[in-house]
Coordinates of C-alpha atoms and ligand atoms in Angstrom, one line a residue:
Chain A
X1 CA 25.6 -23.2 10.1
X2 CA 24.5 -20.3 12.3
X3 CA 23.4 -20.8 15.6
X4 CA 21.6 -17.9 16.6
X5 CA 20.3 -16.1 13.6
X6 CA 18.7 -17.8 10.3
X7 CA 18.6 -15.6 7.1
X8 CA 15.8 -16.3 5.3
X9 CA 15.9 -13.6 2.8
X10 CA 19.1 -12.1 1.0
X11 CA 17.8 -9.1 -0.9
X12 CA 20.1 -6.1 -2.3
X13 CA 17.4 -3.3 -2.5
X14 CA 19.8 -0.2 -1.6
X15 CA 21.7 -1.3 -5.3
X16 CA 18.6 -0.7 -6.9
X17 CA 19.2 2.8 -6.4
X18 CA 21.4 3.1 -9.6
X19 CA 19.1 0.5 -11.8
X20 CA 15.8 1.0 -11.5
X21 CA 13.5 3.8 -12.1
X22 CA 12.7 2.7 -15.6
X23 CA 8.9 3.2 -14.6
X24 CA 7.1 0.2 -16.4
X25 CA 5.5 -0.6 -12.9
X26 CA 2.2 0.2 -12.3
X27 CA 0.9 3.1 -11.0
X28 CA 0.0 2.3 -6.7
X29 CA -2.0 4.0 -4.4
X30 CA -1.8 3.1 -1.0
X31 CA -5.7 5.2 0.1
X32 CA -8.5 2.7 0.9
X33 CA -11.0 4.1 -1.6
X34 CA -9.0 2.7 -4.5
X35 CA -6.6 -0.2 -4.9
X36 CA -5.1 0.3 -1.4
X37 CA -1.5 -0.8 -3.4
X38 CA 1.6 0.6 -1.5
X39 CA 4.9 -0.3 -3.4
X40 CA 5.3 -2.9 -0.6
X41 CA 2.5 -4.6 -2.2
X42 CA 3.7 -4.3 -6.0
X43 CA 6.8 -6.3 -8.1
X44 CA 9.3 -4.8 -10.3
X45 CA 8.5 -5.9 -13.6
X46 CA 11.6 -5.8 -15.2
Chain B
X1 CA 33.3 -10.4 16.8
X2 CA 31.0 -7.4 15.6
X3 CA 33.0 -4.4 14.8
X4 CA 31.1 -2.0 17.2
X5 CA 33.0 0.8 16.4
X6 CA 30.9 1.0 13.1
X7 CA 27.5 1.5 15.6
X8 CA 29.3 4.9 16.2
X9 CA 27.8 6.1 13.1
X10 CA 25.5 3.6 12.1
X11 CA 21.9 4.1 13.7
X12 CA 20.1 0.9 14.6
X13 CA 17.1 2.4 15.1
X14 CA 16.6 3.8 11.6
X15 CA 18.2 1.0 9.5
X16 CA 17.5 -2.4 11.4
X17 CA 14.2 -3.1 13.0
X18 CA 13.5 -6.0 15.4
X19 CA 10.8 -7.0 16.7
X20 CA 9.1 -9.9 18.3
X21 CA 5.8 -11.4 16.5
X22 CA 4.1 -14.3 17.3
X23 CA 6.8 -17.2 18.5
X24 CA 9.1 -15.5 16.5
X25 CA 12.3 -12.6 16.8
X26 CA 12.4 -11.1 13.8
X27 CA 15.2 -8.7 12.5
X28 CA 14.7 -6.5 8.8
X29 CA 17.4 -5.1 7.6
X30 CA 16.0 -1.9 5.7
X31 CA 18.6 -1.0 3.4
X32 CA 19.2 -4.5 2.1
X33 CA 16.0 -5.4 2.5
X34 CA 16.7 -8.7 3.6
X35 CA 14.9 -10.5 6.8
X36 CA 17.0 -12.8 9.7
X37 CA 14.9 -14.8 12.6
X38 CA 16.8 -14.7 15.4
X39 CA 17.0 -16.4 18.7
X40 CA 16.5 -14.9 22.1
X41 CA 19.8 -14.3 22.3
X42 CA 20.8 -12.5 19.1
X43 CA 17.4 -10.5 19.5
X44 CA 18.9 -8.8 23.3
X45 CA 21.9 -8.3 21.6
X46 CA 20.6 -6.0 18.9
X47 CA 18.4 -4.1 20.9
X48 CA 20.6 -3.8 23.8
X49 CA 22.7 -1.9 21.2
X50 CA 20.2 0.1 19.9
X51 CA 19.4 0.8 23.8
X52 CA 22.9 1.9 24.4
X53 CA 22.7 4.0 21.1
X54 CA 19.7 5.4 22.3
X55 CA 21.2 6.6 25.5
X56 CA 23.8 8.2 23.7
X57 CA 26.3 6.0 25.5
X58 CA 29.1 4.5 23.8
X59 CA 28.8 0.9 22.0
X60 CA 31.0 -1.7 23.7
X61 CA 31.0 -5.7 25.0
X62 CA 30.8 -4.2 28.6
X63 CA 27.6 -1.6 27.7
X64 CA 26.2 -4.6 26.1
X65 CA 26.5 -6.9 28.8
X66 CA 25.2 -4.0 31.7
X67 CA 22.0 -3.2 29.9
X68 CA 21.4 -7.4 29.2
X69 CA 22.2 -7.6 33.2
X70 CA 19.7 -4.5 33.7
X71 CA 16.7 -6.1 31.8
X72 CA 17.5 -9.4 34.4
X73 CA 19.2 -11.0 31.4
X74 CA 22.3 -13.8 32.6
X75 CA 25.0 -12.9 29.8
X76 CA 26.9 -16.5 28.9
X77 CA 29.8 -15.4 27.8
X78 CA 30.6 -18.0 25.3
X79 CA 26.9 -17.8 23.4
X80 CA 27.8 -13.5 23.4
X81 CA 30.7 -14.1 21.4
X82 CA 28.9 -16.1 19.1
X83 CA 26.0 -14.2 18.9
X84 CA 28.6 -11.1 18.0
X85 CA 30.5 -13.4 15.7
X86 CA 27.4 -14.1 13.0
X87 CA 26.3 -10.5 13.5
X88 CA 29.9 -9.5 11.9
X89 CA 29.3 -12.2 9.2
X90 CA 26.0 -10.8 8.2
X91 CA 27.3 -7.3 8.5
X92 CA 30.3 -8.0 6.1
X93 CA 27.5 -9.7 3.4
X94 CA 25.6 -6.7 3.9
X95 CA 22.3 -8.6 5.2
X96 CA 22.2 -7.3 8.2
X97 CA 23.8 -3.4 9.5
X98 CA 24.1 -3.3 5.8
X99 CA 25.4 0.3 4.9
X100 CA 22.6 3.1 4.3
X101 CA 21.0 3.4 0.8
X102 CA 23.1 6.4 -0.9
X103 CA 20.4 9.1 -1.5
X104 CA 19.4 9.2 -5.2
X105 CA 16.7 11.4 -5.4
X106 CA 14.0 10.4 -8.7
X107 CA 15.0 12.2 -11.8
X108 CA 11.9 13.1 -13.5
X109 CA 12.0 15.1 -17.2
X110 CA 10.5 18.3 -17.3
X111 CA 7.8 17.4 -18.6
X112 CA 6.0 14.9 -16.4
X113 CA 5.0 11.7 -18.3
X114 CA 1.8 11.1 -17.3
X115 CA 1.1 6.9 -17.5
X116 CA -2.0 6.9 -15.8
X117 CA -5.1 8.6 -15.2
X118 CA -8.3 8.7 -12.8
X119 CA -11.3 9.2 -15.2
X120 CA -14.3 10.5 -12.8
X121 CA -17.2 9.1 -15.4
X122 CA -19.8 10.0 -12.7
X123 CA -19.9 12.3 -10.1
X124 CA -23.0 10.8 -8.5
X125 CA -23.6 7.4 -6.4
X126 CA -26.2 5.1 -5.6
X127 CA -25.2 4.5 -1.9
X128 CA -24.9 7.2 0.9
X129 CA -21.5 5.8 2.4
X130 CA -20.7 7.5 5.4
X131 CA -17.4 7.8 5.4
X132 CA -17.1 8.9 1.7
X133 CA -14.6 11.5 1.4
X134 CA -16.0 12.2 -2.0
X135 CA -19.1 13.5 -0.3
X136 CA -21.2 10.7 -1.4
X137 CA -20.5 11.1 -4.9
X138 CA -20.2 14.7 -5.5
X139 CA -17.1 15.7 -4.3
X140 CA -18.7 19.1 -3.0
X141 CA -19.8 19.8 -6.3
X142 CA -22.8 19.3 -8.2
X143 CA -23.8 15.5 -9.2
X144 CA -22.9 15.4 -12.6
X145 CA -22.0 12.6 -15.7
X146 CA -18.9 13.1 -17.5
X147 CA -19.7 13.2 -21.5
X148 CA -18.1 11.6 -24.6
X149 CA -15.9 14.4 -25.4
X150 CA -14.2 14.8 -22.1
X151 CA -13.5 11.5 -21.6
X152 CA -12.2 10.7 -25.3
X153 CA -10.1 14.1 -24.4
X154 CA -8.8 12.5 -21.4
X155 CA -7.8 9.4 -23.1
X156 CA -6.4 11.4 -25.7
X157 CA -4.1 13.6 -22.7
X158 CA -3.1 10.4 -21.2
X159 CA -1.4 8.6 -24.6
X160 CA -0.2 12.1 -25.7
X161 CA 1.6 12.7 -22.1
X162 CA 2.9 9.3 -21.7
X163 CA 6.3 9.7 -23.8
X164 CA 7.7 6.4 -24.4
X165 CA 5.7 4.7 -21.7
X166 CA 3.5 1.9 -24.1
X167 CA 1.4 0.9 -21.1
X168 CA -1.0 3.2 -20.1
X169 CA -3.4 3.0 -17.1
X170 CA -7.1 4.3 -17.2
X171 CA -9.2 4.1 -14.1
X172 CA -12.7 4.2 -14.1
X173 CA -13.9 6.1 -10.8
X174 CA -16.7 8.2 -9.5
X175 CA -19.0 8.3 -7.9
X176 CA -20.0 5.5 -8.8
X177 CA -18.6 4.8 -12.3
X178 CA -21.3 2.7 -13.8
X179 CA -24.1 4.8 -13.6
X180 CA -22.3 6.0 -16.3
X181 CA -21.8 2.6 -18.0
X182 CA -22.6 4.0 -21.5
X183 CA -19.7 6.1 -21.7
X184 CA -17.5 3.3 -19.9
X185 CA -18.4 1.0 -23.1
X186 CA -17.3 3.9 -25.6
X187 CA -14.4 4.7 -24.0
X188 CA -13.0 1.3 -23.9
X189 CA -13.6 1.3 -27.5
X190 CA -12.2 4.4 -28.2
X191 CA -9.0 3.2 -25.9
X192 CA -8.7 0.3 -27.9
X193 CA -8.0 2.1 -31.3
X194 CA -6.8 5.3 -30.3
X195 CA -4.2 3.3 -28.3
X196 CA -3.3 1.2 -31.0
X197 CA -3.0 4.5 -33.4
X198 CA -0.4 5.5 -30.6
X199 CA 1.2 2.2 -30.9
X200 CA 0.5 1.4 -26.9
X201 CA -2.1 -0.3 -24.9
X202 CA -4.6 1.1 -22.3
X203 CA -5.2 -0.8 -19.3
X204 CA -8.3 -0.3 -17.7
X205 CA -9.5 -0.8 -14.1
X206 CA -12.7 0.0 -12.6
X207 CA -13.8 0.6 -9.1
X208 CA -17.3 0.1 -8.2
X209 CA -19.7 -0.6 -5.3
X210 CA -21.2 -3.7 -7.0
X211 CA -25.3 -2.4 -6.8
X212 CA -25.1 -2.7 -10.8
X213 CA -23.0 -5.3 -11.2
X214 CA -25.4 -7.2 -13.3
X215 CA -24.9 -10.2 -16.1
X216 CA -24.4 -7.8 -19.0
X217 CA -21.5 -5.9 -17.0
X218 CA -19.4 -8.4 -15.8
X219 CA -19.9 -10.0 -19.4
X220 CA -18.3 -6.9 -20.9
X221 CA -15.8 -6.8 -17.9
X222 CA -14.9 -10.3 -18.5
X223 CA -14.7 -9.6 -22.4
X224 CA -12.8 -6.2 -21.8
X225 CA -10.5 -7.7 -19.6
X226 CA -11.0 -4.8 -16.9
X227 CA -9.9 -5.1 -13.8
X228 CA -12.4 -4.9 -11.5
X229 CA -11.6 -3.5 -7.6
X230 CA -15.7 -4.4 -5.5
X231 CA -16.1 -2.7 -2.2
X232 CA -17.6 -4.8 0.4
X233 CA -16.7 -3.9 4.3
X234 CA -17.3 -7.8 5.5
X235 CA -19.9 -8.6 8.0
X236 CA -23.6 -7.6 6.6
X237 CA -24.1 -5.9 9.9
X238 CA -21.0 -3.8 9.3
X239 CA -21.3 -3.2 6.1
X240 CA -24.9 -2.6 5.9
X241 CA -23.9 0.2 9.2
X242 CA -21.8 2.2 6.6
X243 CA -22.7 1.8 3.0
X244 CA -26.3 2.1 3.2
X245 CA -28.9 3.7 0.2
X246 CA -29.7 6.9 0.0
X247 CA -32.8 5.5 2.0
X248 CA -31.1 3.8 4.9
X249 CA -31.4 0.5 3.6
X250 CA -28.5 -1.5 3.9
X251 CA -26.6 -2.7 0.6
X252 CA -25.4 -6.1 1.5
X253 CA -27.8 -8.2 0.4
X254 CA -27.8 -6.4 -3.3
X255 CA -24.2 -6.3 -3.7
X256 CA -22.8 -9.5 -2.1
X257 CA -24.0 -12.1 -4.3
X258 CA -23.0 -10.3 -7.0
X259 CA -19.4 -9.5 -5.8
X260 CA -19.8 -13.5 -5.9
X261 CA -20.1 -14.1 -8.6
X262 CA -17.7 -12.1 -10.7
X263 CA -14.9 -13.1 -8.3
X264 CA -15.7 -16.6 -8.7
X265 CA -15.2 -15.5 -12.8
X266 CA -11.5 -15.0 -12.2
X267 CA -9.7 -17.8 -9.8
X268 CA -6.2 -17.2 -11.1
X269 CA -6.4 -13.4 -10.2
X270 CA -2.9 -12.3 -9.5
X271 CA -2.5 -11.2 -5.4
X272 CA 0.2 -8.8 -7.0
X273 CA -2.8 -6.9 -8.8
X274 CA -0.8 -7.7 -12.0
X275 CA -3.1 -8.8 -15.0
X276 CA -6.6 -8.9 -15.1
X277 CA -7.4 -8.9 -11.8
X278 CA -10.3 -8.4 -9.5
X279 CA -10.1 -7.7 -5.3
X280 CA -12.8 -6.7 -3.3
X281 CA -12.0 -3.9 -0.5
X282 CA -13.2 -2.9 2.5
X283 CA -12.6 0.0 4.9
X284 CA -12.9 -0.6 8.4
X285 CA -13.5 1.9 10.8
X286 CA -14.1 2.4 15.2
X287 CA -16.8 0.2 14.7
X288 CA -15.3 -2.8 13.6
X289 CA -12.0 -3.0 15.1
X290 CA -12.4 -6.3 14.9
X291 CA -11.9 -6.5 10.9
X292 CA -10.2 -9.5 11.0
X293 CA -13.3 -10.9 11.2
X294 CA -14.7 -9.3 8.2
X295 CA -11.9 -10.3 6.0
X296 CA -12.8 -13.9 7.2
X297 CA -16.5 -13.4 6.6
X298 CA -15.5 -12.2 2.9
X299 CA -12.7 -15.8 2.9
X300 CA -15.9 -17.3 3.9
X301 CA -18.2 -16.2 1.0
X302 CA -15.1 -17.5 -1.4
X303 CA -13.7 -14.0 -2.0
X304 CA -9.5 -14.9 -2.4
X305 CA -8.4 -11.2 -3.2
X306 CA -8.9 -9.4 -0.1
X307 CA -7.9 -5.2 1.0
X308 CA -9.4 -4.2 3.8
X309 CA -8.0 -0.5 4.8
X310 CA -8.6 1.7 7.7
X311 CA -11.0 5.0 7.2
X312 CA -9.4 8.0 7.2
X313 CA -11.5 10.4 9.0
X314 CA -11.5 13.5 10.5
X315 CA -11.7 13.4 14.5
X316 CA -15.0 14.8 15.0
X317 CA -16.6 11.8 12.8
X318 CA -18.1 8.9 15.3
X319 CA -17.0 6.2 12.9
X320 CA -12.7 7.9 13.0
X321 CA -10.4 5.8 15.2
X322 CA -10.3 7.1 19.0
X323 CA -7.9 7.3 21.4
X324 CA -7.4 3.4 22.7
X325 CA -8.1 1.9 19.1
X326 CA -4.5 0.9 17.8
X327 CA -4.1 -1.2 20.7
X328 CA -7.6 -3.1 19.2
X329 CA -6.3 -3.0 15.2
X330 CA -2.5 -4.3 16.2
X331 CA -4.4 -7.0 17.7
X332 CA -7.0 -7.6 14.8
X333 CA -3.9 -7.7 12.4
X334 CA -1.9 -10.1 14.7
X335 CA -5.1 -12.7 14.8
X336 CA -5.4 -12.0 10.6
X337 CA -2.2 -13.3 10.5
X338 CA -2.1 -16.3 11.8
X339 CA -5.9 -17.2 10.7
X340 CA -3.9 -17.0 7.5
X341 CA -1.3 -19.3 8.2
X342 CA -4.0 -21.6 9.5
X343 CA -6.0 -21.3 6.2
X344 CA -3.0 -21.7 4.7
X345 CA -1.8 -25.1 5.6
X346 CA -5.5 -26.1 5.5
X347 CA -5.5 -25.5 1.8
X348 CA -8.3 -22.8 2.2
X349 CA -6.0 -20.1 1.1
X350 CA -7.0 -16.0 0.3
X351 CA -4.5 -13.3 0.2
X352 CA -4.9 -10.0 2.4
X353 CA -3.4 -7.2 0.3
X354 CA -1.4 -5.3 2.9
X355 CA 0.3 -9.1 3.7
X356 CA 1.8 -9.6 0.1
X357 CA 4.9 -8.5 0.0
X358 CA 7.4 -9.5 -2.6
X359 CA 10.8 -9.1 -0.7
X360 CA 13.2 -9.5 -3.1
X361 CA 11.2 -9.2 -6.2
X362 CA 9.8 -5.8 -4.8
X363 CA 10.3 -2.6 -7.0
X364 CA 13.3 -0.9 -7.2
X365 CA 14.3 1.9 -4.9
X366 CA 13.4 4.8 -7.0
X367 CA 9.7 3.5 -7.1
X368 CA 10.0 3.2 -3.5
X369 CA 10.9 6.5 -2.8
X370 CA 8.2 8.3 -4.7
X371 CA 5.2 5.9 -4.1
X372 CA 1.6 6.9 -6.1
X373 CA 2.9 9.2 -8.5
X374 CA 0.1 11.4 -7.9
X375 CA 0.1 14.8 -9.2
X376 CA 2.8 14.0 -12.3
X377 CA 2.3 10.6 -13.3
X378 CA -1.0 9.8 -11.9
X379 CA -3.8 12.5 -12.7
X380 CA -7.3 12.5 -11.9
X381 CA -10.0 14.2 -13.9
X382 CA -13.5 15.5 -12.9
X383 CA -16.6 15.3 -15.3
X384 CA -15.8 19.3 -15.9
X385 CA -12.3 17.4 -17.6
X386 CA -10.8 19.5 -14.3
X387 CA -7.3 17.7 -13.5
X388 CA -6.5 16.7 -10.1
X389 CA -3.3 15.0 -8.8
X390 CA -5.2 12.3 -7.6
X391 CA -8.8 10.8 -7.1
X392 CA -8.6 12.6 -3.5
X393 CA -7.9 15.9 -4.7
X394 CA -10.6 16.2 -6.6
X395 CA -12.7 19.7 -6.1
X396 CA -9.9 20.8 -4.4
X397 CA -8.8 24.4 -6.0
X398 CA -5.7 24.8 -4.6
X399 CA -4.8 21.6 -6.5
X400 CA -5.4 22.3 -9.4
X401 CA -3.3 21.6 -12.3
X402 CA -5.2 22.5 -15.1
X403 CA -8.3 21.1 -17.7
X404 CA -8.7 19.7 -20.5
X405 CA -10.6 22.7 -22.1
X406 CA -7.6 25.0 -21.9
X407 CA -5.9 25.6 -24.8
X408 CA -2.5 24.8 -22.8
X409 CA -4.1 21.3 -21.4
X410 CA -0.9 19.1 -21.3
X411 CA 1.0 21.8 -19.4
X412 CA 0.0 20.8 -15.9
X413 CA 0.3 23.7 -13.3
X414 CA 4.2 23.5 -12.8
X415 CA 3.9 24.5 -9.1
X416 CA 1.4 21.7 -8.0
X417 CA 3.5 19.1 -10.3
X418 CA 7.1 20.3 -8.3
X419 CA 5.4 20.3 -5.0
X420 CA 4.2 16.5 -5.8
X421 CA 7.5 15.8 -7.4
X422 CA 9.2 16.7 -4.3
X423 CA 7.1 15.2 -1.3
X424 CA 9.3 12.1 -1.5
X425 CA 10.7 10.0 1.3
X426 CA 13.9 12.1 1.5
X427 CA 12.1 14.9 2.0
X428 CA 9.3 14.0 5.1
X429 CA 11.7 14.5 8.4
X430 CA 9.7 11.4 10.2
X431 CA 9.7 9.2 6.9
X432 CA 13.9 9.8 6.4
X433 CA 14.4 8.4 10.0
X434 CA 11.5 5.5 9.9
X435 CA 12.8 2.1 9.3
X436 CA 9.6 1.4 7.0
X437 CA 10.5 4.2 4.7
X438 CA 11.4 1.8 1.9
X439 CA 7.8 0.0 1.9
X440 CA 5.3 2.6 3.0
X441 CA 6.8 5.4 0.4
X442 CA 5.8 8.1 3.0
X443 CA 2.1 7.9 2.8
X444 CA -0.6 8.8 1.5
X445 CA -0.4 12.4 -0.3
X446 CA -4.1 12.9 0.1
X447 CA -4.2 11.5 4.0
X448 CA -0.9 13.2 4.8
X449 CA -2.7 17.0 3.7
X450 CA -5.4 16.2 5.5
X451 CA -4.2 15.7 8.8
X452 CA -1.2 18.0 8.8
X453 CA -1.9 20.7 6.0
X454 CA 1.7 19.8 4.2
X455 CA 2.7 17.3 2.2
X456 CA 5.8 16.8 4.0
X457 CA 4.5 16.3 7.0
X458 CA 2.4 12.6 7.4
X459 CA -0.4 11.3 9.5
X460 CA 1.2 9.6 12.2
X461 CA -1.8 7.2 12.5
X462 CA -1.5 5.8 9.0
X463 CA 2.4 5.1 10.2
X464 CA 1.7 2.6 13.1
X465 CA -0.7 1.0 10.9
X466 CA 1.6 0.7 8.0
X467 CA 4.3 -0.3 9.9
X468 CA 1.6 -3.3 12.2
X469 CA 0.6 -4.7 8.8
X470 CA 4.4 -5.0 7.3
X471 CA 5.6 -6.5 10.8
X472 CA 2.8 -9.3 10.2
X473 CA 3.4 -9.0 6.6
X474 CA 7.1 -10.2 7.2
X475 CA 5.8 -12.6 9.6
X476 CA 3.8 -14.1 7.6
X477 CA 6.7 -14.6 4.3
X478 CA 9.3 -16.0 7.1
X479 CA 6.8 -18.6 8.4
X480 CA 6.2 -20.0 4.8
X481 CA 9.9 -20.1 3.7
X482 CA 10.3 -22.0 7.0
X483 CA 7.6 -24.6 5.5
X484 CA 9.0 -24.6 2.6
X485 CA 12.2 -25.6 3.7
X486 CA 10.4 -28.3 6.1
Ligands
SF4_501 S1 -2.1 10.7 -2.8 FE1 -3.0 8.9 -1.7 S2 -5.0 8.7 -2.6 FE2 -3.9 9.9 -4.0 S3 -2.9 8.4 -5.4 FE3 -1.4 8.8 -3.9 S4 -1.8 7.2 -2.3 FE4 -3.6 7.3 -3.6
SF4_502 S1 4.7 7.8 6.3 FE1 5.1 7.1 8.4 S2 5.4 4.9 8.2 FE2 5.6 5.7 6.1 S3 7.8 6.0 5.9 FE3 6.9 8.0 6.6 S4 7.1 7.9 8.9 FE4 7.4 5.8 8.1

């Protein structure tokens, strides 16, 4: 058990580089007029 | 022990960022993606490299130790070599100094597949908001309804341009959209079938102020399964300040219980905007830098899908942030934060959009690096059937990418499409070295021409807030995996 530093989330976004873009996602805009979605917000829906 | 030879190369700055938010040390990695909490100890140790990197100075035990002695630190050396030793572990799993994303740039074919569009249905409104970039309604134009035939053409351009896509998105926008309700109804009916004939299925959202939001509307809504996004600012005072009628009155009292009641129609509304969905939004601006306090008036009325965004506005406006302000918002989001933990554990839950964020179920990098789409997979059309890359550009000529009446109207301007195409992450000099890069997707198109003329160049603003509400944001995750595991 670490003693100094406690993971709490093991993600692997950088492999996503070569998997994703299928494009099924929605559509996000981040502007506050409208649904003020950046991808941050959003799940892959694969 | 950390192999600090590697921080010869690898820059902290840009690839790991720690911070310090409420009782906790926080360290994202921004390549992996992943999230540590630290103690006190491990936190010096980071930054103390990323000082020494910073300096330009060389990255060794003895550097380490001289800048922790310079900050009045007592180095132990027993708890460094620990500290050092489950730093290399978390290197070597790639959690933590994980190795920089390899830079795939979005392939797009060349023909853009358009999958959603922005149908303007009314270029008119029945408030006077003040800080309307649409110039209350008619985007420097003339106030004007779009008709049947341009909006069955643009549902027509959107299925026709989607390629294999079988979800397509249809927005309905204005102005506000349902003074325009009759061609709303047609057009959902028209979706419907001409969807089907296309074997795929429209999704349709609509974005309204609320003033019409009567029993026979949210009925169809409800029926239609639209999502709905409602645009209350919080407070009556401050909303009533900024989205007033054309008369001065205030629209609070109109709008609110109505906003009520439709929310109260959907309880299982998804804070991931997936589904059928409703959220009600807000805009805060200089006068309500308090806006944690609005979002909590709107928790308070029962709303539990919250967005409350800051106004983009030109300098010269009284209402656009001044010098002084951040200082005021950082602290705003800090309180919203843990107000939401509070309401949390108290059962009295709501989610603030910017604070959702789905770590590891979160799109894949290619999404990431291209953000809204706007200009070849999102498109925006006027009443005229004028296309737009986005709801923002609307009116703007030099934006252009085509209409629907030309004979060539599912060729979109190829220069405005590449120039869209292009303004990705990889491409913004600030973005490629800003450790939120993965999250934020470079900004806002629309914001980002406004302040700096270029679409490669953002509005530095926008950045510090982005990056506040993801510090909080990851704040907020870590604090309910640690109650989880409680
Ligand atoms: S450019 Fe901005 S306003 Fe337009 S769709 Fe993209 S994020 Fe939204
Ligand atoms: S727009 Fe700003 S916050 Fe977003 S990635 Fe670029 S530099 Fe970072």
């Amino acid at each position: 058990m670490a003693k100094h530093i406690q993971t709490i989330v093991k993600a692997n976004l950088s492999s996503t580089a070569k998997t994703g873009g299928c494009g099924k996602c929605q559509t996000s805009c981040q502007s506050a007029c409208k649904t003020s979605c950046t991808v941050g917000n959003q799940v892959c829906v694969k | 022990m950390l192999n600090l030879v590697y921080f010869k190369e690898y820059s902290i700055k840009k690839n790991v960022h720690s911070y310090r938010q409420g009782d906790l040390f926080i360290a994202h990695d921004v390549n992996s993606g992943s999230l540590h909490v630290l103690d006190e100890g491990a936190y010096d140790v980071i930054k103390a490299i990323e000082k020494l990197q910073e300096m330009l100075e060389t990255v060794n035990t003895e550097g380490i130790c001289q800048v922790l002695r310079q900050a009045g630190k007592t180095v132990i050396v027993k708890e460094l070599s620990e500290i050092l030793d489950e730093l290399e572990e978390l290197r070597k799993e790639s959690t933590l100094f994980s190795a920089e994303a390899e830079i795939v740039l979005p392939m797009y074919p060349e023909k853009p597949i358009v999958k959603a569009i922005c149908l303007h249905v009314a270029h008119d409104c029945n408030l006077r908001c003040e800080y309307c970039f649409a110039g209350t309604g008619a985007f420097g134009g003339s106030r004007r309804m779009m008709d049947v035939e341009t909006g069955k053409k643009g549902i027509d351009f959107v299925l026709e341009s989607s390629g294999h896509r079988d979800h397509c998105e249809v927005d309905f926008f204005g102005g506000e959209p349902l003074l325009n309700f009759g061609l709303i109804k047609s057009l959902v009916e028209y979706g419907r079938k001409a969807g089907k004939a296309h074997g795929k299925t429209i999704k349709f959202t609509l974005t309204t102020n609320g003033v019409l939001l009567n029993d026979r509307i949210q009925e169809f809504l409800e029926q239609e399964e639209i999502s709905v996004v409602l645009s209350l600012d919080g407070r009556p005072e401050v909303h009533d300040r900024m989205r007033p009628y054309a008369d001065g009155r205030g629209s609070y009292a109109k709008v609110t219980p109505l906003i009520k009641q439709f929310a109260a129609k959907r309880p299982e509304s998804s804070p991931y905007a997936l589904g059928t969905y409703y959220y009600v939004r807000g805009t805060y601006t200089h006068f309500n830098l308090d806006f944690d306090r609005d979002v909590l008036h709107m928790a308070d009325l029962g709303i539990k899908q919250i967005s409350v965004e800051p106004v983009v506005a030109s300098p010269k406006d009284a209402y656009a942030f001044q010098e002084g302000d951040l200082q005021k918002i950082h602290e705003a989001y800090d309180r919203l934060g843990e107000e939401l933990l509070l309401r949390r554990a108290q059962d009295r839950d709501f989610n603030f959009f910017h604070f959702n964020i789905a770590l590891d179920q979160g799109p894949c990098m290619i999404k990431r690096l291209s953000g809204c789409g706007a200009g070849h997979e999102y498109v925006a059309i006027s009443p005229e059937g004028d296309l737009y890359p986005c709801h923002q550009f609307v009116g703007q000529e030099a934006y252009k990418l085509g209409s629907l009446y030309d004979e060539t109207s599912y060729q979109l301007k190829d220069t405005v499409v590449k120039s869209f195409r292009s303004a990705h992450v990889y491409s913004k000099p600030l973005c490629r070295e800003c450790w939120a890069r993965f999250a934020c997707s470079g900004g806002c198109h629309a914001a980002n021409v406004a302040f700096t003329q270029s679409l490669t160049d953002v509005y530095t603003l926008g950045c510090e807030l982005q990056k506040k509400r993801l510090e909080v944001a990851f704040y907020i995750k870590i604090k309910e995996i640690q109650q989880d595991l409680i």
